CSV table of C-alpha atoms in Angstrom, one decimal:
chain,number,residue,atom,x,y,z
A,1,MET,CA,-20.4,55.1,53.2
A,2,ARG,CA,-17.0,55.4,51.5
A,3,THR,CA,-16.3,58.7,53.3
A,4,ASN,CA,-16.7,57.1,56.6
A,5,PHE,CA,-14.1,54.4,55.6
A,6,VAL,CA,-11.7,57.1,54.6
A,7,CYS,CA,-11.9,58.7,57.9
A,8,ARG,CA,-11.5,55.4,59.9
A,9,ILE,CA,-9.1,53.5,57.6
A,10,ALA,CA,-7.5,55.6,54.9
A,11,ALA,CA,-7.0,58.7,56.9
A,12,PRO,CA,-4.5,57.3,59.4
A,13,ILE,CA,-2.7,55.8,56.4
A,14,PHE,CA,-2.5,59.3,54.6
A,15,ALA,CA,-1.4,60.7,58.0
A,16,SER,CA,1.3,58.2,58.6
A,17,LEU,CA,2.6,58.7,55.1
A,18,ALA,CA,2.5,62.6,55.4
A,19,LEU,CA,4.3,62.4,58.9
A,20,GLY,CA,7.6,61.4,57.6
A,21,PHE,CA,6.8,58.3,55.8
A,22,ALA,CA,6.5,60.0,52.2
A,23,PRO,CA,6.8,57.7,49.5
A,24,GLY,CA,10.0,59.1,48.3
A,25,ALA,CA,11.6,59.6,51.8
A,26,ALA,CA,12.9,56.2,52.4
A,27,LEU,CA,13.2,54.4,49.0
A,28,LEU,CA,16.3,52.4,48.6
A,29,ALA,CA,17.5,50.7,45.3
A,30,ALA,CA,16.0,47.3,44.9
A,31,GLY,CA,19.0,45.5,43.1
A,32,GLN,CA,16.8,42.6,42.6
A,33,ASN,CA,16.6,40.2,39.4
A,34,PRO,CA,13.1,39.1,39.1
A,35,ASP,CA,14.2,35.5,38.0
A,36,SER,CA,16.8,35.1,40.8
A,37,ASN,CA,14.1,36.0,43.3
A,38,ALA,CA,11.8,33.1,42.8
A,39,ASP,CA,12.6,31.0,45.9
A,40,HIS,CA,9.6,28.7,45.1
A,41,ALA,CA,11.1,27.4,41.8
A,42,HIS,CA,10.8,24.0,43.4
A,43,SER,CA,7.0,23.8,42.8
A,44,ALA,CA,4.6,25.4,40.2
A,45,PRO,CA,3.0,28.5,42.1
A,46,ALA,CA,-0.6,28.6,42.8
A,47,LYS,CA,-2.7,30.5,40.3
A,48,LEU,CA,-3.1,33.5,42.4
A,49,VAL,CA,0.6,33.6,43.3
A,50,GLN,CA,1.3,33.9,39.5
A,51,MET,CA,-1.1,36.7,38.9
A,52,VAL,CA,0.4,38.7,41.6
A,53,ARG,CA,3.9,37.9,40.3
A,54,ASP,CA,2.8,39.1,37.0
A,55,ALA,CA,1.0,42.3,38.2
A,56,THR,CA,3.8,43.3,40.5
A,57,ARG,CA,6.9,42.4,38.6
A,58,GLU,CA,7.4,46.2,38.0
A,59,PHE,CA,7.8,47.0,41.9
A,60,ILE,CA,10.8,44.6,42.2
A,61,ASP,CA,12.5,48.1,42.0
A,62,VAL,CA,11.1,49.8,44.9
A,63,ASN,CA,11.7,53.0,43.3
A,64,ASN,CA,8.7,52.2,41.2
A,65,ALA,CA,6.4,52.1,44.2
A,66,GLY,CA,6.4,55.9,45.1
A,67,PRO,CA,5.2,56.8,41.7
A,68,ALA,CA,2.6,54.5,41.6
A,69,GLY,CA,1.2,55.7,44.9
A,70,TYR,CA,2.7,53.4,47.4
A,71,GLY,CA,4.6,54.5,50.5
A,72,PRO,CA,6.1,52.8,53.6
A,73,PHE,CA,3.7,52.4,56.5
A,74,LEU,CA,4.6,51.1,59.9
A,75,GLY,CA,8.2,50.3,59.5
A,76,CYS,CA,9.1,46.6,59.3
A,77,VAL,CA,6.7,44.3,60.9
A,78,SER,CA,8.0,41.1,62.7
A,79,GLY,CA,6.3,38.4,64.4
A,80,SER,CA,6.1,38.2,68.2
A,81,ASP,CA,7.2,34.5,68.2
A,82,HIS,CA,8.4,33.7,64.6
A,83,GLY,CA,8.9,35.3,61.3
A,84,ALA,CA,8.0,38.5,59.8
A,85,MET,CA,5.9,40.5,57.1
A,86,GLY,CA,8.4,43.1,56.2
A,87,VAL,CA,7.6,46.8,55.3
A,88,HIS,CA,4.3,47.6,53.8
A,89,TYR,CA,4.2,50.0,51.2
A,90,VAL,CA,0.6,50.7,51.1
A,91,ASN,CA,-1.6,52.8,48.4
A,92,PRO,CA,-4.1,54.8,50.3
A,93,THR,CA,-6.2,55.3,47.1
A,94,LEU,CA,-6.5,51.6,46.8
A,95,VAL,CA,-7.3,50.9,50.3
A,96,GLY,CA,-10.0,53.6,50.2
A,97,ALA,CA,-11.5,52.3,46.9
A,98,GLY,CA,-12.9,49.2,49.1
A,99,GLU,CA,-12.4,46.8,46.1
A,100,ILE,CA,-10.5,43.6,45.6
A,101,ASP,CA,-8.3,43.0,42.3
A,102,ALA,CA,-5.5,40.5,41.9
A,103,ALA,CA,-3.8,43.1,39.6
A,104,HIS,CA,-3.7,45.9,42.2
A,105,PRO,CA,-2.7,44.9,45.8
A,106,GLN,CA,-3.4,47.6,48.3
A,107,ALA,CA,0.1,47.0,49.7
A,108,LEU,CA,3.5,45.8,48.6
A,109,ILE,CA,5.7,44.1,51.1
A,110,TYR,CA,9.5,44.5,51.0
A,111,GLU,CA,12.3,43.0,53.1
A,112,PRO,CA,15.1,45.2,54.2
A,113,SER,CA,18.5,43.6,53.3
A,114,ASP,CA,21.9,45.0,52.9
A,115,GLY,CA,20.8,48.7,52.5
A,116,LYS,CA,18.2,47.6,49.7
A,117,MET,CA,14.3,46.8,49.7
A,118,ARG,CA,13.5,43.4,48.3
A,119,LEU,CA,10.2,42.7,47.2
A,120,VAL,CA,8.6,39.6,48.8
A,121,GLY,CA,4.9,39.7,48.4
A,122,VAL,CA,1.7,41.7,48.7
A,123,GLU,CA,-1.3,42.2,51.0
A,124,PHE,CA,-4.8,43.0,49.9
A,125,ILE,CA,-6.7,45.0,52.4
A,126,VAL,CA,-10.4,46.1,52.7
A,127,ASP,CA,-12.4,47.7,55.4
A,128,SER,CA,-14.9,45.1,56.7
A,129,ALA,CA,-17.8,47.6,57.1
A,130,THR,CA,-17.5,48.9,53.4
A,131,TRP,CA,-17.1,45.4,52.1
A,132,LEU,CA,-20.0,43.9,54.0
A,133,LYS,CA,-22.3,46.5,52.9
A,134,THR,CA,-22.5,44.8,49.5
A,135,HIS,CA,-21.3,41.3,50.2
A,136,SER,CA,-22.5,38.6,52.6
A,137,GLY,CA,-19.3,37.4,53.8
A,138,PRO,CA,-15.6,38.0,53.7
A,139,PRO,CA,-13.7,38.5,50.2
A,140,VAL,CA,-12.3,35.5,48.3
A,141,LEU,CA,-9.9,36.0,45.7
A,142,GLU,CA,-9.0,32.9,43.5
A,143,GLY,CA,-10.3,30.6,46.3
A,144,GLN,CA,-8.6,32.2,49.1
A,145,SER,CA,-10.5,33.7,51.8
A,146,PHE,CA,-9.5,36.8,53.6
A,147,LEU,CA,-8.9,37.0,57.4
A,148,LEU,CA,-10.8,39.4,59.7
A,149,VAL,CA,-8.5,41.7,61.8
A,150,GLY,CA,-10.6,43.2,64.6
A,151,ILE,CA,-9.9,45.9,67.0
A,152,PRO,CA,-8.0,46.8,68.8
A,153,ASN,CA,-5.2,45.4,66.6
A,154,ARG,CA,-1.3,45.8,66.6
A,155,TYR,CA,-1.2,48.3,63.9
A,156,ASN,CA,-3.5,50.8,65.7
A,157,ILE,CA,-5.9,50.8,62.7
A,158,PRO,CA,-9.2,52.0,64.1
A,159,ALA,CA,-11.6,49.9,62.2
A,160,PRO,CA,-11.8,46.1,61.6
A,161,PHE,CA,-10.5,45.1,58.1
A,162,PHE,CA,-10.3,42.1,55.9
A,163,GLU,CA,-6.8,41.1,54.9
A,164,LEU,CA,-4.8,38.4,52.7
A,165,HIS,CA,-1.2,38.1,52.2
A,166,VAL,CA,0.4,36.6,49.1
A,167,TRP,CA,4.0,35.6,49.4
A,168,ALA,CA,4.4,35.9,45.6
A,169,TRP,CA,8.4,36.7,45.6
A,170,ARG,CA,9.4,34.5,48.7
A,171,ASP,CA,8.4,30.9,49.5
A,172,ASN,CA,6.7,30.8,52.8
A,173,PRO,CA,7.1,27.2,54.2
A,174,GLN,CA,3.6,27.6,56.2
A,175,GLY,CA,1.9,28.5,53.1
A,176,ALA,CA,1.6,31.2,50.2
A,177,PHE,CA,-1.3,33.0,52.1
A,178,VAL,CA,-0.2,32.8,55.7
A,179,ASP,CA,0.3,36.3,57.4
A,180,TRP,CA,3.9,35.4,58.8
A,181,ASN,CA,6.9,34.3,56.8
A,182,ASN,CA,9.9,32.7,58.5
A,183,ARG,CA,11.9,33.3,55.7
A,184,VAL,CA,11.3,37.1,56.0
A,185,THR,CA,13.3,39.3,58.5
A,186,CYS,CA,13.5,42.7,59.8
A,187,GLU,CA,17.2,42.3,60.7
A,188,GLY,CA,18.4,44.1,57.6
A,189,GLN,CA,16.5,47.3,58.7
A,190,GLN,CA,18.6,50.4,59.0
């Protein structure tokens, strides 16, 4: 039931946004040129990477994230042994919808750098119980299978969920759909 999902997943996200992570509270100027941010110019991007780039170009400027319903969640996430994810700007309405659409990622991922936020990728997120009520397996988007994040998890999200990262704006040497990116850092967080 969608209400149950909102209580388990979206409610903590809404609460975090309301408790000081309001979409406009920490927005920084992006100062980013979409053409100069293409770290993966050395090879043609996968179809999903290009779809995400086309769909999120407007969010290169982090100031466009808030009016579209996205707000910072959890601060900058770094790996325990390598790489980072960055700062996730989550759209609780999209998370609560329980649907997957390449043009509407549930989270935008930014890297803090020199007092600005630089768009590096996105994350697609769906509650596993909601998804599995109408599907026989994990989501697959343009041939990329989602990973299951169980409970407990490092994010303190109280229900299992499926997720897929897409590093559309920052090349990842481990692959465009791997969770952690060694070329992303939280060192620039202020």
